[in-house]
PDB file of C-alpha atoms in Angstrom:
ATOM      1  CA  UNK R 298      10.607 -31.525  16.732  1.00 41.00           C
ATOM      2  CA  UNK R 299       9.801 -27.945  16.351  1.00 42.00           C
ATOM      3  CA  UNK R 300       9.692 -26.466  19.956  1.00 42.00           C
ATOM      4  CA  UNK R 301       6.475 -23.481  20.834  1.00 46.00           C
ATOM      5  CA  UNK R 302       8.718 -20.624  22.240  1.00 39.00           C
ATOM      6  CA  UNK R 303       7.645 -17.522  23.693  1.00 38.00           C
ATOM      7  CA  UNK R 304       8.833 -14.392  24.120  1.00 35.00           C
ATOM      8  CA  UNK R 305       7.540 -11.623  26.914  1.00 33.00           C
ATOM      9  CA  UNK R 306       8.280  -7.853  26.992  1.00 27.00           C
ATOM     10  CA  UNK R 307       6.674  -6.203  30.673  1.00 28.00           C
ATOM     11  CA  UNK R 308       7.629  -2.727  32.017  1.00 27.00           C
ATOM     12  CA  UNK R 309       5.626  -1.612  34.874  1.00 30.00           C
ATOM     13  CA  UNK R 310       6.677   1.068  37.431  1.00 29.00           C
ATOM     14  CA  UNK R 311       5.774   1.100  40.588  1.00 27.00           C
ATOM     15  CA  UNK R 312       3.394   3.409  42.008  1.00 28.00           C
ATOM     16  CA  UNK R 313       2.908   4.911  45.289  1.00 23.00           C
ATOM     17  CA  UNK R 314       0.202   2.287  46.444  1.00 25.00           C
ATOM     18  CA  UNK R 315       0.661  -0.779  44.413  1.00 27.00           C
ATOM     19  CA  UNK R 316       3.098  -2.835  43.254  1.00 27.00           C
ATOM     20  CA  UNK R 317       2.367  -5.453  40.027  1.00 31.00           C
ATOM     21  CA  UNK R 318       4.267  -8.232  40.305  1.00 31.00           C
ATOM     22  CA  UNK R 319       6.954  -9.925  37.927  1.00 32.00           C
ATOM     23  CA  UNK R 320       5.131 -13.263  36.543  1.00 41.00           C
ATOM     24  CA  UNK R 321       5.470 -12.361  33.459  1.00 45.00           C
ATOM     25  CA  UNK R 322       2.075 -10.874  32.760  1.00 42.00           C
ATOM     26  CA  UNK R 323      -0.666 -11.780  35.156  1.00 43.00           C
ATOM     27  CA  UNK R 324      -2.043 -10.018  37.917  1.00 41.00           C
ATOM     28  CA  UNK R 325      -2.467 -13.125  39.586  1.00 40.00           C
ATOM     29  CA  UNK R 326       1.047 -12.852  41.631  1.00 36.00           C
ATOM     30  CA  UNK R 327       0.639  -9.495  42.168  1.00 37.00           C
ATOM     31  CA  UNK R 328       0.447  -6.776  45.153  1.00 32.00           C
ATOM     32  CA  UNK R 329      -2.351  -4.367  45.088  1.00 31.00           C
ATOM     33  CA  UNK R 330      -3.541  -2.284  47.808  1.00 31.00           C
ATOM     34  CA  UNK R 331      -7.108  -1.560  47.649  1.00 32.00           C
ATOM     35  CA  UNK R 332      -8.062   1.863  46.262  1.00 34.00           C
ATOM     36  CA  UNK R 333      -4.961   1.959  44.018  1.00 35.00           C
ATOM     37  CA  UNK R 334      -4.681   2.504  40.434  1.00 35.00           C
ATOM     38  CA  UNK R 335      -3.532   0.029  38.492  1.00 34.00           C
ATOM     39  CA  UNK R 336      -3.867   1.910  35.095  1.00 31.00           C
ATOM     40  CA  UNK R 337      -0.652   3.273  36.322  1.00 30.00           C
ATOM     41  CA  UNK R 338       1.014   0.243  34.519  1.00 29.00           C
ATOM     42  CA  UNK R 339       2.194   1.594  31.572  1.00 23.00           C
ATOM     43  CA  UNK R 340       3.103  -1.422  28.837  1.00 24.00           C
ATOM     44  CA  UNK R 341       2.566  -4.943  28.892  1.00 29.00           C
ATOM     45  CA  UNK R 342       2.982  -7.366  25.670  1.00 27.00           C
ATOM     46  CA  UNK R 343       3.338 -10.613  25.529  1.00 30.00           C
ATOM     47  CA  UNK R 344       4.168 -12.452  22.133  1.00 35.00           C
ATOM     48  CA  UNK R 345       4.149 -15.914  21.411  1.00 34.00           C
ATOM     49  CA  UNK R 346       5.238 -17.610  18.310  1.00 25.00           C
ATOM     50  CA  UNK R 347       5.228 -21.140  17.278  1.00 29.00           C
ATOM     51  CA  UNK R 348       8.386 -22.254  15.657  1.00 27.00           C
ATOM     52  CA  UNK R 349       7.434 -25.210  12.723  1.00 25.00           C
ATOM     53  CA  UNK R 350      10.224 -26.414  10.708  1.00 26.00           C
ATOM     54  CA  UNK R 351      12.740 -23.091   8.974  1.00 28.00           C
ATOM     55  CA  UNK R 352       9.648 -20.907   9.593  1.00 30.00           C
ATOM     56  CA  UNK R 353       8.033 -19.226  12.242  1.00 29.00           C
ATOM     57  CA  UNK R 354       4.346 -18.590  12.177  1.00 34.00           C
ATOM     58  CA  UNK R 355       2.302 -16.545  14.750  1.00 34.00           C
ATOM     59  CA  UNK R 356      -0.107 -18.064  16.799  1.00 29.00           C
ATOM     60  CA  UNK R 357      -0.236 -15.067  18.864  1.00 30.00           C
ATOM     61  CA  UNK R 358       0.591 -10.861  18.746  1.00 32.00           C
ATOM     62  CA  UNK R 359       0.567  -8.663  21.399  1.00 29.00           C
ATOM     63  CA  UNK R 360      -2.018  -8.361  23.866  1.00 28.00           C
ATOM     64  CA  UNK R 361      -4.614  -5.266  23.096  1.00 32.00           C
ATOM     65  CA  UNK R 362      -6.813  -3.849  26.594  1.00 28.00           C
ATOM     66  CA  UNK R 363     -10.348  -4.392  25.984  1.00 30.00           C
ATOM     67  CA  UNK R 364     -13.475  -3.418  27.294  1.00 29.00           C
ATOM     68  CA  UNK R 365     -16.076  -5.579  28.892  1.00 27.00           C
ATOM     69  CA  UNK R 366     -19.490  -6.240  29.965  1.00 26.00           C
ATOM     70  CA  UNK R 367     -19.757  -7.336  33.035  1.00 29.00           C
ATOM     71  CA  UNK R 368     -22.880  -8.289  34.875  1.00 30.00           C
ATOM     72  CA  UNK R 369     -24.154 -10.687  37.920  1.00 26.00           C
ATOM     73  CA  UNK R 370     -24.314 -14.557  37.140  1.00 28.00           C
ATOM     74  CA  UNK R 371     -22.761 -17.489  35.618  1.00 34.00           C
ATOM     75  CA  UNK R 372     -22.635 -19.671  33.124  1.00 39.00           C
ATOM     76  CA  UNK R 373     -21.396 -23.509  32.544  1.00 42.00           C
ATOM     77  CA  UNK R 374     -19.404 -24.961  30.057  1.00 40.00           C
ATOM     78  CA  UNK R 375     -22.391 -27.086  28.715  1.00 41.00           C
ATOM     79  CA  UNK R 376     -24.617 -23.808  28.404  1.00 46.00           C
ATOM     80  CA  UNK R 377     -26.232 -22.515  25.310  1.00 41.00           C
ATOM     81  CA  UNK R 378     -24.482 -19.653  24.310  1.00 45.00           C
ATOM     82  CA  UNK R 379     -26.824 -17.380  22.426  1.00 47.00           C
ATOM     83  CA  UNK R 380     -27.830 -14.957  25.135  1.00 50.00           C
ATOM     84  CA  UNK R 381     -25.657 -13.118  27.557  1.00 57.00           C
ATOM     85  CA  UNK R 382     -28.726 -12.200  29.661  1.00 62.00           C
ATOM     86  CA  UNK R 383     -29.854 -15.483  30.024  1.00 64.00           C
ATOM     87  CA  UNK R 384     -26.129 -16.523  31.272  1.00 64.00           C
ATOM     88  CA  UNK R 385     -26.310 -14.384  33.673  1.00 62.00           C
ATOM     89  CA  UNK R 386     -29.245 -15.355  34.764  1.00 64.00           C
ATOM     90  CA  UNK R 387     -28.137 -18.734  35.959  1.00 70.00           C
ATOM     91  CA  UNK R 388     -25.303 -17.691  38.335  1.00 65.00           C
ATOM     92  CA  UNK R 389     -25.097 -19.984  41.260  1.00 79.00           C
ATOM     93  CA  UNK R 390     -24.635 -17.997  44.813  1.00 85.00           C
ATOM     94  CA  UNK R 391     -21.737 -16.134  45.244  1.00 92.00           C
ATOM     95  CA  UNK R 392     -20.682 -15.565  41.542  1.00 94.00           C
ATOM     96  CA  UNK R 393     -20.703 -12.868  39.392  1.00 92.00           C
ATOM     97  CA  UNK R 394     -20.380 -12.829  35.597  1.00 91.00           C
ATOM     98  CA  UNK R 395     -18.188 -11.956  32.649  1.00 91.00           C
ATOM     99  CA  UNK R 396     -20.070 -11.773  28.743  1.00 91.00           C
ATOM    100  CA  UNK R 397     -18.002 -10.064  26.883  1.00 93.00           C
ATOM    101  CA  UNK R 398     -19.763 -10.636  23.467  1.00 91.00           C
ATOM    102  CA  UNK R 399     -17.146  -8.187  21.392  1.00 93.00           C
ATOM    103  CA  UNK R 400     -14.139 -10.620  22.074  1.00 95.00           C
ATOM    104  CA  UNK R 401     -16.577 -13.847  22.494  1.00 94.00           C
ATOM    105  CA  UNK R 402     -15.950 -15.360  26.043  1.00 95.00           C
ATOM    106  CA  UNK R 403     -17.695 -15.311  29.218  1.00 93.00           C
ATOM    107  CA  UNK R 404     -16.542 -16.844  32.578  1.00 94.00           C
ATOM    108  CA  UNK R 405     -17.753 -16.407  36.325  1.00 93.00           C
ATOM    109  CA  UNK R 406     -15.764 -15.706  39.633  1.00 96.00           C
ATOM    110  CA  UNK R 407     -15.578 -15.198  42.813  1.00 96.00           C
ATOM    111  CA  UNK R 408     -18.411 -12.369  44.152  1.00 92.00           C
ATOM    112  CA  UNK R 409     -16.841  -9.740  45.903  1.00 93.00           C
ATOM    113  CA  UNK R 410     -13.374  -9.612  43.808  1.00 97.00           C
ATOM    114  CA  UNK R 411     -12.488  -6.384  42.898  1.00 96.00           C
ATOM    115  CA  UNK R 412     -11.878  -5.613  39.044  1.00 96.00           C
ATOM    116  CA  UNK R 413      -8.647  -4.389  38.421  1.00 94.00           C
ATOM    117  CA  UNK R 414      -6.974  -2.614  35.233  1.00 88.00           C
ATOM    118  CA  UNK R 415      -3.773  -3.480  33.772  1.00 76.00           C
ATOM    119  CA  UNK R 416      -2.735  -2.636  30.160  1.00 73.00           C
ATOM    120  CA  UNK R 417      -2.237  -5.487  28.027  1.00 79.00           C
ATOM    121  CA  UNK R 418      -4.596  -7.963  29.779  1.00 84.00           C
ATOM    122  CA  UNK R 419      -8.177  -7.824  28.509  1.00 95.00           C
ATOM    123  CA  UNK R 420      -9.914  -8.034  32.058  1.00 96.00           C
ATOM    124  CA  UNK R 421      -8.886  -8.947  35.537  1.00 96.00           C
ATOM    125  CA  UNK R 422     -10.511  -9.759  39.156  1.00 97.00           C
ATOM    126  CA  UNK R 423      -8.750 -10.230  42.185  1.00 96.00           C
ATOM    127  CA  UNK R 424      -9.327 -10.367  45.969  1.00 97.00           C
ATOM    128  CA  UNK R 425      -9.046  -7.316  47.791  1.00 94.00           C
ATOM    129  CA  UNK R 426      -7.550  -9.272  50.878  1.00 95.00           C
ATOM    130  CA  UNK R 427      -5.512 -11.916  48.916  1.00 96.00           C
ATOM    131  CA  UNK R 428      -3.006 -10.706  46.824  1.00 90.00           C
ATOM    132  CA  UNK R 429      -2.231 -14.232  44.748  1.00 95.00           C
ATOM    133  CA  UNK R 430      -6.281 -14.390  44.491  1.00 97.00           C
ATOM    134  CA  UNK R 431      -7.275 -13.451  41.044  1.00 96.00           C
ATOM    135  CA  UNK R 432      -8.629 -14.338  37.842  1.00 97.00           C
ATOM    136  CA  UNK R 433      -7.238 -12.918  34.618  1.00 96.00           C
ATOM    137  CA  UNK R 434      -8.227 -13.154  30.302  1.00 97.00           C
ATOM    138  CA  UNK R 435      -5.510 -12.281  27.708  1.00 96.00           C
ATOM    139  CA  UNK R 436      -6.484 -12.296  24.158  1.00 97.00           C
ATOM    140  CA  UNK R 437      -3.576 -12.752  21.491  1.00 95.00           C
ATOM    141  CA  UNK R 438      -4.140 -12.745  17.567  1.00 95.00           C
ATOM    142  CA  UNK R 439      -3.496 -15.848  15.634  1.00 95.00           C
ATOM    143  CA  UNK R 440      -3.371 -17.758  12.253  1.00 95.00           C
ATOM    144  CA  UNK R 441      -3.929 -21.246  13.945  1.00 96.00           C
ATOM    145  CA  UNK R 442      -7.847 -22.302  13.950  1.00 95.00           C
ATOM    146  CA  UNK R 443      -7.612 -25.367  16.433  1.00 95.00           C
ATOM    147  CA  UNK R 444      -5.245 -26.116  19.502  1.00 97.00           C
ATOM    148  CA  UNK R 445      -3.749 -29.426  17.648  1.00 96.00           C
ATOM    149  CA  UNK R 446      -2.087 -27.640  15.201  1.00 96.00           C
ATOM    150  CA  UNK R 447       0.072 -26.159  18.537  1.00 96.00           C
ATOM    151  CA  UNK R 448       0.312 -29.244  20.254  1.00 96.00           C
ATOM    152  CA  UNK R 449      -0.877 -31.259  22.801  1.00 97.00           C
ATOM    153  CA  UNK R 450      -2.054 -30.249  26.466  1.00 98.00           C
ATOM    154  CA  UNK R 451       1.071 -31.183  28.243  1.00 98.00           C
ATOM    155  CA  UNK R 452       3.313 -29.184  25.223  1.00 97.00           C
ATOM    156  CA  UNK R 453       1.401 -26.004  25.428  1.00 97.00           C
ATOM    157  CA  UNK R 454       0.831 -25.929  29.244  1.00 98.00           C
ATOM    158  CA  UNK R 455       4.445 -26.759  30.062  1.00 97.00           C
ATOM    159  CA  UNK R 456       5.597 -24.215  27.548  1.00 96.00           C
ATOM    160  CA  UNK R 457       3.447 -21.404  28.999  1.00 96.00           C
ATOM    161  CA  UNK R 458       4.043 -22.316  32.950  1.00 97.00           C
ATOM    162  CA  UNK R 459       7.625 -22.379  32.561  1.00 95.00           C
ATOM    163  CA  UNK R 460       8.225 -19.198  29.905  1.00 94.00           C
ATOM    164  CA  UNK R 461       5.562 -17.035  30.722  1.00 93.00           C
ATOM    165  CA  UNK R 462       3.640 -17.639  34.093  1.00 93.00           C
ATOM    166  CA  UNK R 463       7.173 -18.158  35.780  1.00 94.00           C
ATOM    167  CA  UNK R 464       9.963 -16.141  36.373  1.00 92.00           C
ATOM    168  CA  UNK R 465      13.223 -17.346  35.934  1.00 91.00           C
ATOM    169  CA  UNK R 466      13.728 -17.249  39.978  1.00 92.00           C
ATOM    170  CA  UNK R 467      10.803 -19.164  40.305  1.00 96.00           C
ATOM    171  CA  UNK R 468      10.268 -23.320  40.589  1.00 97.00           C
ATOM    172  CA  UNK R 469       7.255 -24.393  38.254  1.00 97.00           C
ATOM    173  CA  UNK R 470       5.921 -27.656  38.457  1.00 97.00           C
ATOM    174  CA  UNK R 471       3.281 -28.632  35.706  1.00 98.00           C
ATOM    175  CA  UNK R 472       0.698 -31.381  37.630  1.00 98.00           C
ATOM    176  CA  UNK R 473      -1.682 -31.828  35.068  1.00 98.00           C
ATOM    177  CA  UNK R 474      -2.831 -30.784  31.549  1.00 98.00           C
ATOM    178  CA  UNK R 475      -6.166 -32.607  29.719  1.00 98.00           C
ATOM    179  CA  UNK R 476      -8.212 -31.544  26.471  1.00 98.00           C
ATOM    180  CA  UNK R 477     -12.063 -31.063  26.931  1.00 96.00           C
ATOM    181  CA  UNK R 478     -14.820 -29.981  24.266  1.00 95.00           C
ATOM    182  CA  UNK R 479     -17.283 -28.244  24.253  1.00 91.00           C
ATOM    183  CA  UNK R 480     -20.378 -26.775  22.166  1.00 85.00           C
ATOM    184  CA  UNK R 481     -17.590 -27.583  19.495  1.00 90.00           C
ATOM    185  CA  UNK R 482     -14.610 -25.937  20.536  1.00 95.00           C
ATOM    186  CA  UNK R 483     -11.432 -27.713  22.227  1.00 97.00           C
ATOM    187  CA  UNK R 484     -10.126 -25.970  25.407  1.00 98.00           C
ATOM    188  CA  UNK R 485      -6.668 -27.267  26.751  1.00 98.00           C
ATOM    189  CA  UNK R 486      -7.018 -27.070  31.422  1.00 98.00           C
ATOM    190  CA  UNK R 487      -3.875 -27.199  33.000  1.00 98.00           C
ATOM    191  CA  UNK R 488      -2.429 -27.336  36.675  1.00 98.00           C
ATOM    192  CA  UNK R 489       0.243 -25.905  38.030  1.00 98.00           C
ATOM    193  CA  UNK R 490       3.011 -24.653  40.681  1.00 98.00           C
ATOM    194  CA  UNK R 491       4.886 -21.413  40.923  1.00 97.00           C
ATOM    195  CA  UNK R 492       7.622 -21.664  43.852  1.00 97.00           C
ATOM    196  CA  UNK R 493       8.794 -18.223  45.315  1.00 95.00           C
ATOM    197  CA  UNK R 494      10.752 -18.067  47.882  1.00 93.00           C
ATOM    198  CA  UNK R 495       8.534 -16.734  50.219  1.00 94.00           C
ATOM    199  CA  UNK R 496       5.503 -18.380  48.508  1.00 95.00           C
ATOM    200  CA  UNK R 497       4.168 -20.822  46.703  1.00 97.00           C
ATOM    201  CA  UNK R 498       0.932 -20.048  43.870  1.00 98.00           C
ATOM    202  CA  UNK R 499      -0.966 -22.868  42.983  1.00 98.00           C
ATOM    203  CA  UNK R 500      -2.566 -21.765  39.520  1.00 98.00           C
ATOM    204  CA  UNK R 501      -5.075 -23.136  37.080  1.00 98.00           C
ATOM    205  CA  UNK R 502      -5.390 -22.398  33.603  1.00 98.00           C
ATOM    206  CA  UNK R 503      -7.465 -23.093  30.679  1.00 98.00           C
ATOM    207  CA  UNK R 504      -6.545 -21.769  26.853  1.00 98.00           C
ATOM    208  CA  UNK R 505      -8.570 -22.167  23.577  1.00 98.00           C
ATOM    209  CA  UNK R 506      -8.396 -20.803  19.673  1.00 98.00           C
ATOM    210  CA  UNK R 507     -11.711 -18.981  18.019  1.00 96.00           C
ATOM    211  CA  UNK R 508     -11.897 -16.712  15.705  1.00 93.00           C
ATOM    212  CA  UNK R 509      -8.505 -15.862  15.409  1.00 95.00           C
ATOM    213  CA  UNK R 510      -8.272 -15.183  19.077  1.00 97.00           C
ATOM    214  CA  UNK R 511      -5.994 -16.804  21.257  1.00 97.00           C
ATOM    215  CA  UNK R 512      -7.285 -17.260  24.707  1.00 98.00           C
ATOM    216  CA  UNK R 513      -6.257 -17.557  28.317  1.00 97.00           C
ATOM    217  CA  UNK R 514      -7.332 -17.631  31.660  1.00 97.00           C
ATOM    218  CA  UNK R 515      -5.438 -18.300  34.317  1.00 96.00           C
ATOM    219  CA  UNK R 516      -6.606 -18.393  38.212  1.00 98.00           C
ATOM    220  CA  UNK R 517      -4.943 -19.288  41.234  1.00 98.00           C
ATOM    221  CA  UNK R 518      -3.838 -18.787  45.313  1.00 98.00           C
ATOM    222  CA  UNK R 519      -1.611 -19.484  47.589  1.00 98.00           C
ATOM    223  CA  UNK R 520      -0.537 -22.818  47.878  1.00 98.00           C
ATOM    224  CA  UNK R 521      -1.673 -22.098  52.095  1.00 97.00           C
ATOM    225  CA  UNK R 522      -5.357 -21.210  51.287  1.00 98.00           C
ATOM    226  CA  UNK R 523      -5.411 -23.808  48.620  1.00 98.00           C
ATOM    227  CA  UNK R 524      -7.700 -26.082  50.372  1.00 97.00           C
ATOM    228  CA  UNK R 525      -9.909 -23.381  50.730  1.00 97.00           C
ATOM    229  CA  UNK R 526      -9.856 -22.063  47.579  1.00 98.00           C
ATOM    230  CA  UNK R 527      -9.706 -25.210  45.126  1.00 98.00           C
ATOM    231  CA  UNK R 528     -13.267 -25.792  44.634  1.00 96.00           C
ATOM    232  CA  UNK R 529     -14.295 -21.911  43.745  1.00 96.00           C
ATOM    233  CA  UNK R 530     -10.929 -21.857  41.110  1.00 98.00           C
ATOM    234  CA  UNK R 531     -11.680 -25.213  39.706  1.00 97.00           C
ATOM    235  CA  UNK R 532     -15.406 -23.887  39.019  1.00 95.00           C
ATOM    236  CA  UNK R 533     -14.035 -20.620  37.127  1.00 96.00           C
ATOM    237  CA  UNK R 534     -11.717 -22.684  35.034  1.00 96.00           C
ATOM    238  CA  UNK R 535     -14.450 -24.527  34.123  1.00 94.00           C
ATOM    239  CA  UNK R 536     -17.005 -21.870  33.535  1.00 93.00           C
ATOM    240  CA  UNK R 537     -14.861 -20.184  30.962  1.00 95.00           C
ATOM    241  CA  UNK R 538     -16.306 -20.820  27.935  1.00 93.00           C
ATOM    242  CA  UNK R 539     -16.102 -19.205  23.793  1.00 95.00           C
ATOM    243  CA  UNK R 540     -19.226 -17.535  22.364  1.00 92.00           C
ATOM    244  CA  UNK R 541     -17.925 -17.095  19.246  1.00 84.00           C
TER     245      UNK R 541
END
């Protein structure tokens, strides 16, 4: 059986008052001391290719920055998606919103997390106290139009914890991985582990094909807070949603 491999390229200096982490390529693991400048990160890609039979076809390129529209609100995975405006006008307390209608997604998170800029992911949030608190979206090209031609849930989400949201160093454990659909498109959820020495991230994920995009977000915390925190990440995860 044809195995989904993926490659990752990151170079990332560190500056004087942050330090990006080495998960492969989100911020989610990351150090960043509030007022810093994270543009300082000079080149992130990330390539994934999906190896079927003698040939290799891409179901993703590099990751491009992006910018987007950001505004205060919400919206569910059920929602109708033809206005931004009135997405963001149904934000439960203590979210804020992301439409960005030029890529087609929008997702909520955590009010009070503090945008932060890295080239090669299209937009990021994380807390200013927390360092493993975050929310990120990459956006890869692809030929594939649906998820199945990939794989299923478990294939893609073990591929992806252990080869790009891991390091080497690190212990992943995949927990769970479902399908879900919605206003016609298939989104694969997975949960996960990252074991560091000195910590352990318990992440959430969620990744879907439109428009020749493909799309991730990944969220997570500390494994300490995660009691805390499970409820808010589990509600991102599930906010994120295609409006294309």
């Amino acid at each position: 059986m044809a195995g989904l491999q993926i490659g990752s390229y990151l170079s990332c200096p560190v500056g004087r008052t942050h330090r990006l982490f080495s998960p492969r390529y989100a911020p989610e693991v990351a150090s960043f001391s509030q007022g810093s400048d994270a543009r300082a990160c000079t080149k992130l890609q990330i390539c994934a290719v999906a190896s079927l039979g003698e040939s290799n076809n891409d179901i993703a390129g590099c990751f491009d920055r992006r910018q987007v529209l950001t505004g205060v609100g919400t919206m569910l995975a059920s929602t109708c998606l033809d206005n931004g405006r009135a997405l963001a006008e149904k934000a439960p307390k203590g979210y804020a919103a992301v439409v960005d209608n030029n890529d087609g997604y929008a997702f909520f998170y955590p009010f009070g997390w503090q945008e932060i800029a890295i080239k090669g992911q299209d937009i990021a949030y994380k807390d200013v106290i927390e360092p493993l608190e975050s929310v990120s979206i990459n956006i890869v090209k692809t030929d594939k139009t649906d998820l199945h031609e990939l794989g299923s849930p478990e294939r893609i989400a073990k591929t992806l914890v252990e080869k790009v949201f891991t390091t080497p160093s690190q212990k992943s454990q995949l927990i769970d991985a479902k399908e879900k659909d919605a206003n016609g498109k298939t989104y694969y959820t997975f949960e996960f582990l990252a074991k560091a020495p000195n910590f352990t991230r318990h992440a959430l994920g969620t990744v879907a094909i439109s428009d020749g995009k493909f799309y991730t977000l990944l969220t997570g915390a500390n494994q300490r807070r995660w009691g805390k925190m499970e409820d808010k990440l589990r509600a991102v995860v599930d906010s994120f949603i295609l409006l294309k």
